[in-house]
Tab-separated table of C-alpha atoms in Angstrom:
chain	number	residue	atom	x	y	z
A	401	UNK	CA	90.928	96.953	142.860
A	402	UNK	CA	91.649	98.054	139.333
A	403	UNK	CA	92.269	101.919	141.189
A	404	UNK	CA	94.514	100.281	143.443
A	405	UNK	CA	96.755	98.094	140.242
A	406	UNK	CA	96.722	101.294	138.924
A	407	UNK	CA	98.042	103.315	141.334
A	408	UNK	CA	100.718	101.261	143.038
A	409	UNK	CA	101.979	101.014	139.822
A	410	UNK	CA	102.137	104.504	139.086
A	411	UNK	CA	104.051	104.929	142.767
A	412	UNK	CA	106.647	102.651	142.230
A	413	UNK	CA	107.144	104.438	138.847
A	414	UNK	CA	107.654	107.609	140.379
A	415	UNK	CA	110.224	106.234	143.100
A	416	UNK	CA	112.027	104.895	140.563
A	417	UNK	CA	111.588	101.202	140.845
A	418	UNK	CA	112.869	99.302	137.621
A	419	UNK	CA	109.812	98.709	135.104
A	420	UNK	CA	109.653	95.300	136.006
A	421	UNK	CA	109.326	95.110	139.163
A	422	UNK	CA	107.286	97.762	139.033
A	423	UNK	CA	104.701	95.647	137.416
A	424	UNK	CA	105.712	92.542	139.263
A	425	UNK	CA	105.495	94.097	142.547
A	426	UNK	CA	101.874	96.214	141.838
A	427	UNK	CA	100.497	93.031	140.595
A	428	UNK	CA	101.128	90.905	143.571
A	429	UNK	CA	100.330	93.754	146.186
A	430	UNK	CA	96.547	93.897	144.300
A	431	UNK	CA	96.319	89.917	143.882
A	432	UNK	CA	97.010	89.641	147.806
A	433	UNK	CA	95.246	92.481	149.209
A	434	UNK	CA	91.974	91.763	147.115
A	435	UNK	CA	92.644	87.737	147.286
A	436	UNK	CA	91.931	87.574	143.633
A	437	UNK	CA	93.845	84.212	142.691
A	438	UNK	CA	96.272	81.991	144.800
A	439	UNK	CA	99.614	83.810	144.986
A	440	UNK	CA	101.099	80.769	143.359
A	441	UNK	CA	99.161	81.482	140.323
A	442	UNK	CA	101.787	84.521	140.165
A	443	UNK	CA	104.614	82.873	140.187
A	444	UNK	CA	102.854	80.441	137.247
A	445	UNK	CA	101.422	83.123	135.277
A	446	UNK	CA	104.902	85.129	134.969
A	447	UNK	CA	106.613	81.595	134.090
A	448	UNK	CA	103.674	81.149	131.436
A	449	UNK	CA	104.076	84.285	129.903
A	450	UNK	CA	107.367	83.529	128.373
A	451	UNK	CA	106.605	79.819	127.933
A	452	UNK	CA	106.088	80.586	123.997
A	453	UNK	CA	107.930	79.572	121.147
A	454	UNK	CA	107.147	82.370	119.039
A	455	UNK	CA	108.969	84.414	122.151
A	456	UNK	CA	112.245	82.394	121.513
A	457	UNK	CA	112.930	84.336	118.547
A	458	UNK	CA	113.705	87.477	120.850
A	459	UNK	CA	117.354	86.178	122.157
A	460	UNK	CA	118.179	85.280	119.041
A	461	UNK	CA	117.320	88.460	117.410
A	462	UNK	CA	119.055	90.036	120.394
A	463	UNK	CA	122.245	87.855	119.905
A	464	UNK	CA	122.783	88.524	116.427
A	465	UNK	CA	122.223	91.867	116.614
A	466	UNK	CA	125.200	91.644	119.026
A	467	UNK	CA	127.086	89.376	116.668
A	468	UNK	CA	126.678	92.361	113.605
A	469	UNK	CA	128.019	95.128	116.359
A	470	UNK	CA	131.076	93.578	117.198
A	471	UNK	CA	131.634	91.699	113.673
A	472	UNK	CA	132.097	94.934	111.319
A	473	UNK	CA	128.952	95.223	110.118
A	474	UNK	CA	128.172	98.958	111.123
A	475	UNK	CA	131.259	100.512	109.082
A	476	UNK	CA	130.456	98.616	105.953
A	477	UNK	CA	127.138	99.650	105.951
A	478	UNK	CA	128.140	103.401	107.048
A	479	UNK	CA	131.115	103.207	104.028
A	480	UNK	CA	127.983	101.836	101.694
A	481	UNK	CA	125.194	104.553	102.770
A	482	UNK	CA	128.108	107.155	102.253
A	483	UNK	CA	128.690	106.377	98.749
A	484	UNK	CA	124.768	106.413	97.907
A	485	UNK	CA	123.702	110.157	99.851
A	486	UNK	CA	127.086	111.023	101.530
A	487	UNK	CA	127.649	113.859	98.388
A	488	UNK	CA	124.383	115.519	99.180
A	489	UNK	CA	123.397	118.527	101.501
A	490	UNK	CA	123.257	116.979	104.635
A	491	UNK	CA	124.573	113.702	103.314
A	492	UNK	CA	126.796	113.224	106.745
A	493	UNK	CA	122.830	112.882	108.138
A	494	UNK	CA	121.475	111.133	105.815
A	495	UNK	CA	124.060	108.310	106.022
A	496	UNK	CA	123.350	108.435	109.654
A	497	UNK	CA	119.562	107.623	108.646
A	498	UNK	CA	119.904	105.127	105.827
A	499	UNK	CA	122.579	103.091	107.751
A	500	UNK	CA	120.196	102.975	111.169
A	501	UNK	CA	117.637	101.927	108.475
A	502	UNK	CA	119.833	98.432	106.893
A	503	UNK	CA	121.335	97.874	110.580
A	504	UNK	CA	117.441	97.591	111.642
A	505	UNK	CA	116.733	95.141	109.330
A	506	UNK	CA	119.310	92.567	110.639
A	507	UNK	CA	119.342	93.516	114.411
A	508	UNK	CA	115.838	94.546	115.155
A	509	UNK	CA	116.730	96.530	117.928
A	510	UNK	CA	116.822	100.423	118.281
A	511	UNK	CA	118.874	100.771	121.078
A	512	UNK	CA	121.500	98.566	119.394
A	513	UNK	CA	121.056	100.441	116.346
A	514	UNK	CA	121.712	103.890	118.163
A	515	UNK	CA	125.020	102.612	119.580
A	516	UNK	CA	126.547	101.006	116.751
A	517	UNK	CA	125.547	103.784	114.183
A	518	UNK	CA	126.133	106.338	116.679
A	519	UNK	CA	129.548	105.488	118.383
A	520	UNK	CA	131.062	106.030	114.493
A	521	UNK	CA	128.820	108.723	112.638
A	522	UNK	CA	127.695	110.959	115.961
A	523	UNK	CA	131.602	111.882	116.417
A	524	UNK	CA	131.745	112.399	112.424
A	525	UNK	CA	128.910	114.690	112.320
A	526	UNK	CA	130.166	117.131	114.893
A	527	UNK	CA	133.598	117.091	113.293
A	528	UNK	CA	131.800	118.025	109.988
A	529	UNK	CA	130.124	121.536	111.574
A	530	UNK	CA	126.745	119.669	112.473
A	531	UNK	CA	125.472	120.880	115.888
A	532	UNK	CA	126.375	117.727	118.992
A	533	UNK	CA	122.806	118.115	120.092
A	534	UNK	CA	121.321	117.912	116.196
A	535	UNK	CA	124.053	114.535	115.475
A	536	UNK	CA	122.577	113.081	118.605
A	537	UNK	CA	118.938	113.616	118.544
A	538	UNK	CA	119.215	112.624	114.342
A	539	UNK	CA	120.761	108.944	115.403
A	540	UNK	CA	118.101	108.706	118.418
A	541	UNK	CA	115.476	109.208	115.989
A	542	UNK	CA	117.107	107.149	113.493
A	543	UNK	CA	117.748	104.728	115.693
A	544	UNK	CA	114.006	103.699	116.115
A	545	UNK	CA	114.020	102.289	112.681
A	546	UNK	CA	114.927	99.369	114.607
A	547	UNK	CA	111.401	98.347	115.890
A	548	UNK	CA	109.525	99.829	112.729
A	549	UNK	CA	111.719	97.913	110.372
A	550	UNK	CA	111.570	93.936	110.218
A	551	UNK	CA	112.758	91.741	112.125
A	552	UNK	CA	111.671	93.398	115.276
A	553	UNK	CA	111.034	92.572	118.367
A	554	UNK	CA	108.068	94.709	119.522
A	555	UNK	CA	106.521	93.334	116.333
A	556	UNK	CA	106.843	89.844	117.355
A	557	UNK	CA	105.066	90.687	120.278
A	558	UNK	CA	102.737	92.457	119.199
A	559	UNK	CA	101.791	89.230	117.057
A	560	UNK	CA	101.794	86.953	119.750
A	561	UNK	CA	99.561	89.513	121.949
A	562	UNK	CA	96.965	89.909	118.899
A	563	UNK	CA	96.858	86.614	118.097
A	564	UNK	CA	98.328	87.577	114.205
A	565	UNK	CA	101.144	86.163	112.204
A	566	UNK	CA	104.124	87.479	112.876
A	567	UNK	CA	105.202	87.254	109.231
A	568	UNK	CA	102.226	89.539	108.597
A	569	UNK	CA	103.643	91.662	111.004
A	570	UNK	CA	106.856	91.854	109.508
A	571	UNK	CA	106.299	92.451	105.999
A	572	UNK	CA	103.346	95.556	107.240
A	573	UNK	CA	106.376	97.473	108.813
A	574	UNK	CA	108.138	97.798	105.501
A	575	UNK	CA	106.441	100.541	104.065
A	576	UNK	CA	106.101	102.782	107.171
A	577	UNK	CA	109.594	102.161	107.712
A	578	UNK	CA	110.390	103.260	104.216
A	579	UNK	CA	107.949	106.357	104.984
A	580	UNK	CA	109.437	107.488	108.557
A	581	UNK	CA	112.962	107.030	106.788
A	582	UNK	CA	112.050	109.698	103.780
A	583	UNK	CA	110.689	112.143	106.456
A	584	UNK	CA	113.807	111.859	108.027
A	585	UNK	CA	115.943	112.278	105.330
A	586	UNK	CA	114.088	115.575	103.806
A	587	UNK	CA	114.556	117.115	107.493
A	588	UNK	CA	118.525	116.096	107.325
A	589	UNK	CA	118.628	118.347	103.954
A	590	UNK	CA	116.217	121.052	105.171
A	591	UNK	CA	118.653	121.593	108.448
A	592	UNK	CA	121.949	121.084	106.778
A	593	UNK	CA	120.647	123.712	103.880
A	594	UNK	CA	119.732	125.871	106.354
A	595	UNK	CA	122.937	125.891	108.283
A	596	UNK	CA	124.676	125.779	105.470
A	597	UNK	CA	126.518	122.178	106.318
A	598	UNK	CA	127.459	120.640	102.706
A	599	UNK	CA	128.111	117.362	101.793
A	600	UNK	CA	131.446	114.677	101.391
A	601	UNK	CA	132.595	114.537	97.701
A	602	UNK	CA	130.313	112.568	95.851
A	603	UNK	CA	131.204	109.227	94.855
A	604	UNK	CA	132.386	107.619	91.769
A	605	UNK	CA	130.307	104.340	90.587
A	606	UNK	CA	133.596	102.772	91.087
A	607	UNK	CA	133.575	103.761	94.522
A	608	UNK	CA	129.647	102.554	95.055
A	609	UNK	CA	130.107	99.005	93.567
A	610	UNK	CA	132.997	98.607	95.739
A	611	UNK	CA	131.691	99.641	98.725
A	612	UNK	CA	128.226	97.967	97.966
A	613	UNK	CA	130.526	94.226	97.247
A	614	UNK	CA	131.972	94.378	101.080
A	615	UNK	CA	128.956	95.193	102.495
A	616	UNK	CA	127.310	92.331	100.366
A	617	UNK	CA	127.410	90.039	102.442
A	618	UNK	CA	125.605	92.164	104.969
A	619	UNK	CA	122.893	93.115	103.239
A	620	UNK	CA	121.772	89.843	102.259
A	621	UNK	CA	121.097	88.952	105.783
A	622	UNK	CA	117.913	90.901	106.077
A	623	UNK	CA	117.117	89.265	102.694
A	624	UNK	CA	117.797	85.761	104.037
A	625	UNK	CA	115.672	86.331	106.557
A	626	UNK	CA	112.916	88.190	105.549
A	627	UNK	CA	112.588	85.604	102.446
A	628	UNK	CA	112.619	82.503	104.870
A	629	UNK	CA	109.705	83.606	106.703
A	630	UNK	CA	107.762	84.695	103.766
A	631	UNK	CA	108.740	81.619	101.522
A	632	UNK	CA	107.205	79.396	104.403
A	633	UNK	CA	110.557	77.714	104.522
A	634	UNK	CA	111.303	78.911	108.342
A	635	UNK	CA	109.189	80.194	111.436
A	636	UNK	CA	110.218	83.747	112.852
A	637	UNK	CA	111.922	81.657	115.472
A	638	UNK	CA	114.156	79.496	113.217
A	639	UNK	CA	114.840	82.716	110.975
A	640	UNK	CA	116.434	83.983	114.217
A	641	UNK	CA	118.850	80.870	114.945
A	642	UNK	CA	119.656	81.175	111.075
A	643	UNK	CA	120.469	85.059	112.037
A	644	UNK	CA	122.704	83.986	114.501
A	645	UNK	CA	124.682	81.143	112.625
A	646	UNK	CA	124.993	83.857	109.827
A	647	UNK	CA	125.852	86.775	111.405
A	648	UNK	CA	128.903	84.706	113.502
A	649	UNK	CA	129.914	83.185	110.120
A	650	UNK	CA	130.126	86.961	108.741
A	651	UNK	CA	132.204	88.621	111.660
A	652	UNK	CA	134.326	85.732	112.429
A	653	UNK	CA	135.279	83.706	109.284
A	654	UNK	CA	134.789	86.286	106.611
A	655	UNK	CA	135.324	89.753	108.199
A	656	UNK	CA	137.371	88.162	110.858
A	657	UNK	CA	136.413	91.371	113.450
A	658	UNK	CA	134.768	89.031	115.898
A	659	UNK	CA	138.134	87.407	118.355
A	660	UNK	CA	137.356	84.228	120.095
A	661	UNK	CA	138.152	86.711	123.493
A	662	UNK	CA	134.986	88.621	122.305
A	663	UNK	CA	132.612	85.665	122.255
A	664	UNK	CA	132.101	85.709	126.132
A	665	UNK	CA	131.428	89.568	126.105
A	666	UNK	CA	129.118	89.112	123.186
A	667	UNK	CA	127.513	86.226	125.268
A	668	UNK	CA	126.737	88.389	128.316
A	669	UNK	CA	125.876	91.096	127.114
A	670	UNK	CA	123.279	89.469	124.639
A	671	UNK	CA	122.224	87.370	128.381
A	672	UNK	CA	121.575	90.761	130.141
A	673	UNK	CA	119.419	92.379	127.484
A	674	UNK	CA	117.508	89.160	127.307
A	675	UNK	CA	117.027	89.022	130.585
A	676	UNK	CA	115.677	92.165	130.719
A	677	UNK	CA	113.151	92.357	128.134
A	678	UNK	CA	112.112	88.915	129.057
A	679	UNK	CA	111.660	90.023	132.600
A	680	UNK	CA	109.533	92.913	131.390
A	681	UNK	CA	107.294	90.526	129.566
A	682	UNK	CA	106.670	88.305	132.461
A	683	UNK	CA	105.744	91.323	134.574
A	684	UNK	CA	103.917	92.554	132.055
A	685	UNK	CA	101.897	89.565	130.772
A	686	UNK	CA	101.001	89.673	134.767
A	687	UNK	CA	99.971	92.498	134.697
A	688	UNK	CA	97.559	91.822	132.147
A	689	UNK	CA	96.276	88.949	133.558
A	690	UNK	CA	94.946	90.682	136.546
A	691	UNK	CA	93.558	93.407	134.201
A	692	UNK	CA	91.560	90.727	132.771
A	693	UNK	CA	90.127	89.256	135.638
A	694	UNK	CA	89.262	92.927	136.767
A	695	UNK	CA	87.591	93.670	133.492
A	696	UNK	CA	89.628	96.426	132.884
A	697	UNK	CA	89.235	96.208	128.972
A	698	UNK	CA	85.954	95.029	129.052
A	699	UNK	CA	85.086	98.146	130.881
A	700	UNK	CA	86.934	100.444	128.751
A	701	UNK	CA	85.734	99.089	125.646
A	702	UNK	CA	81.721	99.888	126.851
A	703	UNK	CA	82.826	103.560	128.054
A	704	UNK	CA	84.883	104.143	125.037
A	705	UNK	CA	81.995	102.826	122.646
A	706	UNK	CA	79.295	104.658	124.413
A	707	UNK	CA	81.224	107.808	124.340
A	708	UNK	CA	83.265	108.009	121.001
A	709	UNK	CA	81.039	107.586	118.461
A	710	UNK	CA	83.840	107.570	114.800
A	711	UNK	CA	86.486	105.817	114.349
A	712	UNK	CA	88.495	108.969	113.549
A	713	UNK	CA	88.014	110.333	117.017
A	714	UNK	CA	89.290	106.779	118.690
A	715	UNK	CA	92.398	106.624	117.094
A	716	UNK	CA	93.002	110.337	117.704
A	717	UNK	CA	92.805	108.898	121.408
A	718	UNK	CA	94.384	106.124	121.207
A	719	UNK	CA	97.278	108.205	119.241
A	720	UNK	CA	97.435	110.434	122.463
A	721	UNK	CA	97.507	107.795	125.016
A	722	UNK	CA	99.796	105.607	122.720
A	723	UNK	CA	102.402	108.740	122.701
A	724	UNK	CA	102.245	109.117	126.445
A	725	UNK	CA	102.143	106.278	127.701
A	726	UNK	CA	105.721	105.082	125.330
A	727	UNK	CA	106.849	108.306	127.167
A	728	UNK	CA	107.335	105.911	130.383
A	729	UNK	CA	106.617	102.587	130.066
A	730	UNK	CA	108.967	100.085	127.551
A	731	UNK	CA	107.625	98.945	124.599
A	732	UNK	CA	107.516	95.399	125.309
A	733	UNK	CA	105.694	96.454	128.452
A	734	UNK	CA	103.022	98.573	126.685
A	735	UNK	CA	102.358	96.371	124.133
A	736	UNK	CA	100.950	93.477	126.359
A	737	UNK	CA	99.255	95.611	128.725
A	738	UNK	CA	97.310	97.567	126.100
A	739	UNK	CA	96.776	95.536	123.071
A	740	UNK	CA	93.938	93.954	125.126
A	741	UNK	CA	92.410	96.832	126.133
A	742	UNK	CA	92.575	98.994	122.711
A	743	UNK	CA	92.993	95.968	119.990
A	744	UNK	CA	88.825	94.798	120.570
A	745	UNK	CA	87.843	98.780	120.720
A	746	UNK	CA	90.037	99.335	117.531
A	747	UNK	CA	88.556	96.080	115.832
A	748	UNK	CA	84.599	97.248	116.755
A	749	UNK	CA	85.600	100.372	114.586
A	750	UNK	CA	86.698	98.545	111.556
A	751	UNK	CA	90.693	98.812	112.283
A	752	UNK	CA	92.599	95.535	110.930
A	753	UNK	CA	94.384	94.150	113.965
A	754	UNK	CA	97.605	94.298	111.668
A	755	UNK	CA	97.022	97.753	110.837
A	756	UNK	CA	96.467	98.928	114.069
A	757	UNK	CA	99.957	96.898	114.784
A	758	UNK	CA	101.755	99.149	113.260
A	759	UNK	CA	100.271	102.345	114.563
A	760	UNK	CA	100.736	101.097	118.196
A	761	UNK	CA	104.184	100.055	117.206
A	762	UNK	CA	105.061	103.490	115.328
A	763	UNK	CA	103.550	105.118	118.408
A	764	UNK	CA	105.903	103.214	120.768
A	765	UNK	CA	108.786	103.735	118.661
A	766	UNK	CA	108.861	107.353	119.463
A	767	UNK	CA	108.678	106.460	123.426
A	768	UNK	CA	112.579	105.533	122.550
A	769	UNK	CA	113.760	108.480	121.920
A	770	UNK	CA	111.591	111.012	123.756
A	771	UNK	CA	112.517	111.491	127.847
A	772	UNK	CA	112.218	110.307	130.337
A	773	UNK	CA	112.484	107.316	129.515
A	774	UNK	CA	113.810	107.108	126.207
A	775	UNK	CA	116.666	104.486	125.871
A	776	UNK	CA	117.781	105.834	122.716
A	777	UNK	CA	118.479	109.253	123.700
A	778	UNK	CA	120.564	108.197	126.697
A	779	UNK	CA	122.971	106.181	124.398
A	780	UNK	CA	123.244	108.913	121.831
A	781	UNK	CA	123.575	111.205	124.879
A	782	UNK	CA	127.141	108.751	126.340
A	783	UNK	CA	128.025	109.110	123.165
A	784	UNK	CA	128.025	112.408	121.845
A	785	UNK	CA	128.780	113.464	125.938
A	786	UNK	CA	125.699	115.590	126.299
A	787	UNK	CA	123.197	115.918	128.930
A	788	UNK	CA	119.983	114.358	128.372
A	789	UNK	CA	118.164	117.841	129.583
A	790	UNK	CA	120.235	119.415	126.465
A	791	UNK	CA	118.991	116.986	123.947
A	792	UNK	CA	115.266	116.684	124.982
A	793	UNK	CA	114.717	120.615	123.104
A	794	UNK	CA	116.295	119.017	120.175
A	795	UNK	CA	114.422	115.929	120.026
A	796	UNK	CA	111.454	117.862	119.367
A	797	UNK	CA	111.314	118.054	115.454
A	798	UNK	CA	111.838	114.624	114.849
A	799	UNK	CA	108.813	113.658	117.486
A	800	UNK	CA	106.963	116.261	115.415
A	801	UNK	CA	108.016	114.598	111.688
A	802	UNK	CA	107.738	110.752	113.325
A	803	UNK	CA	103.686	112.025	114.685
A	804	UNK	CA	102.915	113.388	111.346
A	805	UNK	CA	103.945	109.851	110.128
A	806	UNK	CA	101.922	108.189	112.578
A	807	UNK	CA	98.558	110.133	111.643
A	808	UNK	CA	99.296	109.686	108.230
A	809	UNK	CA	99.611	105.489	109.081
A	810	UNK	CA	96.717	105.519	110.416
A	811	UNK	CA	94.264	107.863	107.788
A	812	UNK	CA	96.111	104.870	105.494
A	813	UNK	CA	95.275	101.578	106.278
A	814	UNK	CA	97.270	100.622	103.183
A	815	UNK	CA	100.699	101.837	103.919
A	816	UNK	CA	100.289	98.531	106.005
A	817	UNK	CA	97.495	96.318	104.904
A	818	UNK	CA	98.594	96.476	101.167
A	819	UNK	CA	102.044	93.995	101.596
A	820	UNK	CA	100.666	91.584	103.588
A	821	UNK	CA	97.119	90.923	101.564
A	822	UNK	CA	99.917	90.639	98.716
């Protein structure tokens, strides 16, 4: 029966069925055919799997990520990033990078990340001399900050899959972040040296303290946050509603960029991307309830342990099938389906569940902008208004410098352990 999960969901995958149904549909095709459970159990277990309150922080994150798009946020923090690295070779870039990198702290999202970044610095960059299919694949990369850097939502369910805090979580995604972010920013001055692309005039400190007072307000948010969850004054979940209130009071009171007509097209579009990763988790959690009752990881934990014998050789593995499998399947998706199978394995070879957290998440971060299925690319592709098929041969040195950060995450287990035992 496990063959047959397997398989049908491998079909429907390759005919193009939506991810969700994908798993929805394999799971109750095996559960029927192999009268496993009583098909209402299906319809309870994909309620159940978003019956969590740790899982209500997701539309909030979603919805003020929305709230920072629409409300101004994005060209305050592109004005601040300029004045810090927009004077250096390949500042243009870099400002690309360090923006996606405060715009993932308060949204949490890469695709949102990608578009509001993008739509103002991928146009910039090819008016500056940089190469379309460089600006794109640089703010697709870039872009993925979003579910390295806290908050995050892959992160949050990666906690509630491992049974970890999600605080933990949060605060073990700094420093990796911080690491993928430098690797990105000494390829943006490699490239632009070598194509001879200069920088914007350096700024003044005048200029830097002004810029850095307007976007103030905005990069407290993170702070706010961040320092809620960690202070033990709020749960992940009420850090989100605060995210919300504060983000709305920033773009329509102060910055006054958010117009009561753009409340119900904030609204719906916030709905719809709920809706969809929500959807995906049901599926998925599903999906992984079958799994279980099949002994799937129970199964692959005895072959892998009676065949792998270091713990350097398993997460070489579970590096390869990590990078694969965020190739086609959405994180949120991949997450719950594999943290059961992989998180005991990794645990039996002395991995801290955190730890290996953030190596599953790093992994699945590059699944965004890597094809086929790789959300980020397509929005950087609308964009910059170049084919996807262009931009996957251009891709290809930033999935090289984020998998060189990945093996170095996981040969050290303190780039993540070392904040949280703090």
């Amino acid at each position: 029966m496990a063959i047959m999960l397997f398989l049908l969901l491998l079909g429907f995958f390759l005919v193009g069925v939506p991810i969700a149904f994908s798993l929805g549909l394999a799971s109750a095709v095996t559960v029927w055919h192999g009268d496993l459970m009583p098909m209402l159990i299906v319809t309870q277990q994909l309620i159940g799997s978003v019956n969590s309150f740790p899982l209500m922080a997701i539309p909030f994150f979603i919805l003020a990520g929305s709230l920072m798009q629409y409300g101004g946020i994005s060209e305050r923090l592109v004005n601040f990033s300029n004045t810090l690295v927009g004077g250096m070779t390949g500042g243009l870039a870099m400002v690309a990078i360090v923006t996606s990198l405060f715009f993932a702290a308060i949204s949490g999202s890469g695709a949102a990340t990608t578009a509001a970044i993008g739509s103002i610095l991928i146009p910039a960059m090819m008016a500056k001399g940089y190469p379309g299919s460089y600006a794109a694949s640089n703010q697709a990369a870039a872009g993925a900050l979003g579910v390295i850097i806290p908050p995050s939502i892959p992160l949050i369910l990666y906690a509630i899959a491992a049974n970890v805090s999600v605080g933990d979580m949060f605060i073990a995604g700094i420093l990796p972040g911080i690491l993928v972010t430098i690797s990105l920013l000494i390829f943006a001055y490699i490239f632009a040296r070598k194509n001879g692309i200069g920088g914007n005039q350096k700024s003044t400190p005048k200029e830097m303290l002004l810029a850095a007072r307007k976007a103030l307000l905005a990069i407290l948010m993170p702070v706010i946050i961040l320092g809620g969850i960690y202070g033990g004054i709020t749960t992940p979940t009420e850090a989100a509603v605060i995210a919300v209130a504060y983000s709305f009071i920033i773009g329509f009171v102060v910055y006054r960029e958010i117009k009561l007509r753009d409340l119900m097209r904030i609204l719906q579009e916030s709905a719809v991307t709920t809706a969809v990763v929500l959807s995906i988790i049901a599926a998925a959690g599903l999906y992984g309830r079958i799994l279980q009752s099949l002994r799937v990881p129970t199964m692959v934990s005895d072959f892998v342990l009676s065949t792998i014998g270091s713990p350097l050789a398993f997460i070489i593995m579970a590096n390869a099938l990590l990078l694969f499998v965020g190739m086609f399947i959405e994180a949120a998706a991949a997450i719950l389906i594999f943290v059961p199978i992989l998180l005991p394995i990794a645990i039996s070879f002395g991995f801290d569940p955190v730890h290996f957290g953030i190596i599953m998440v790093v992994n699945l971060a590059m699944g965004m902008f890597t094809p086929p299925v790789g959300l980020n690319l397509f929005v950087a592709s609308q964009i910059s208004n170049i084919g996807v098929a262009r931009l996957t041969s251009a891709i290809l040195p930033f999935v090289a410098i984020v998998l060189v950060n990945v093996l170095i995450i996981s040969l050290i287990p303190a780039l993540s352990t070392w904040l949280p035992s703090l």
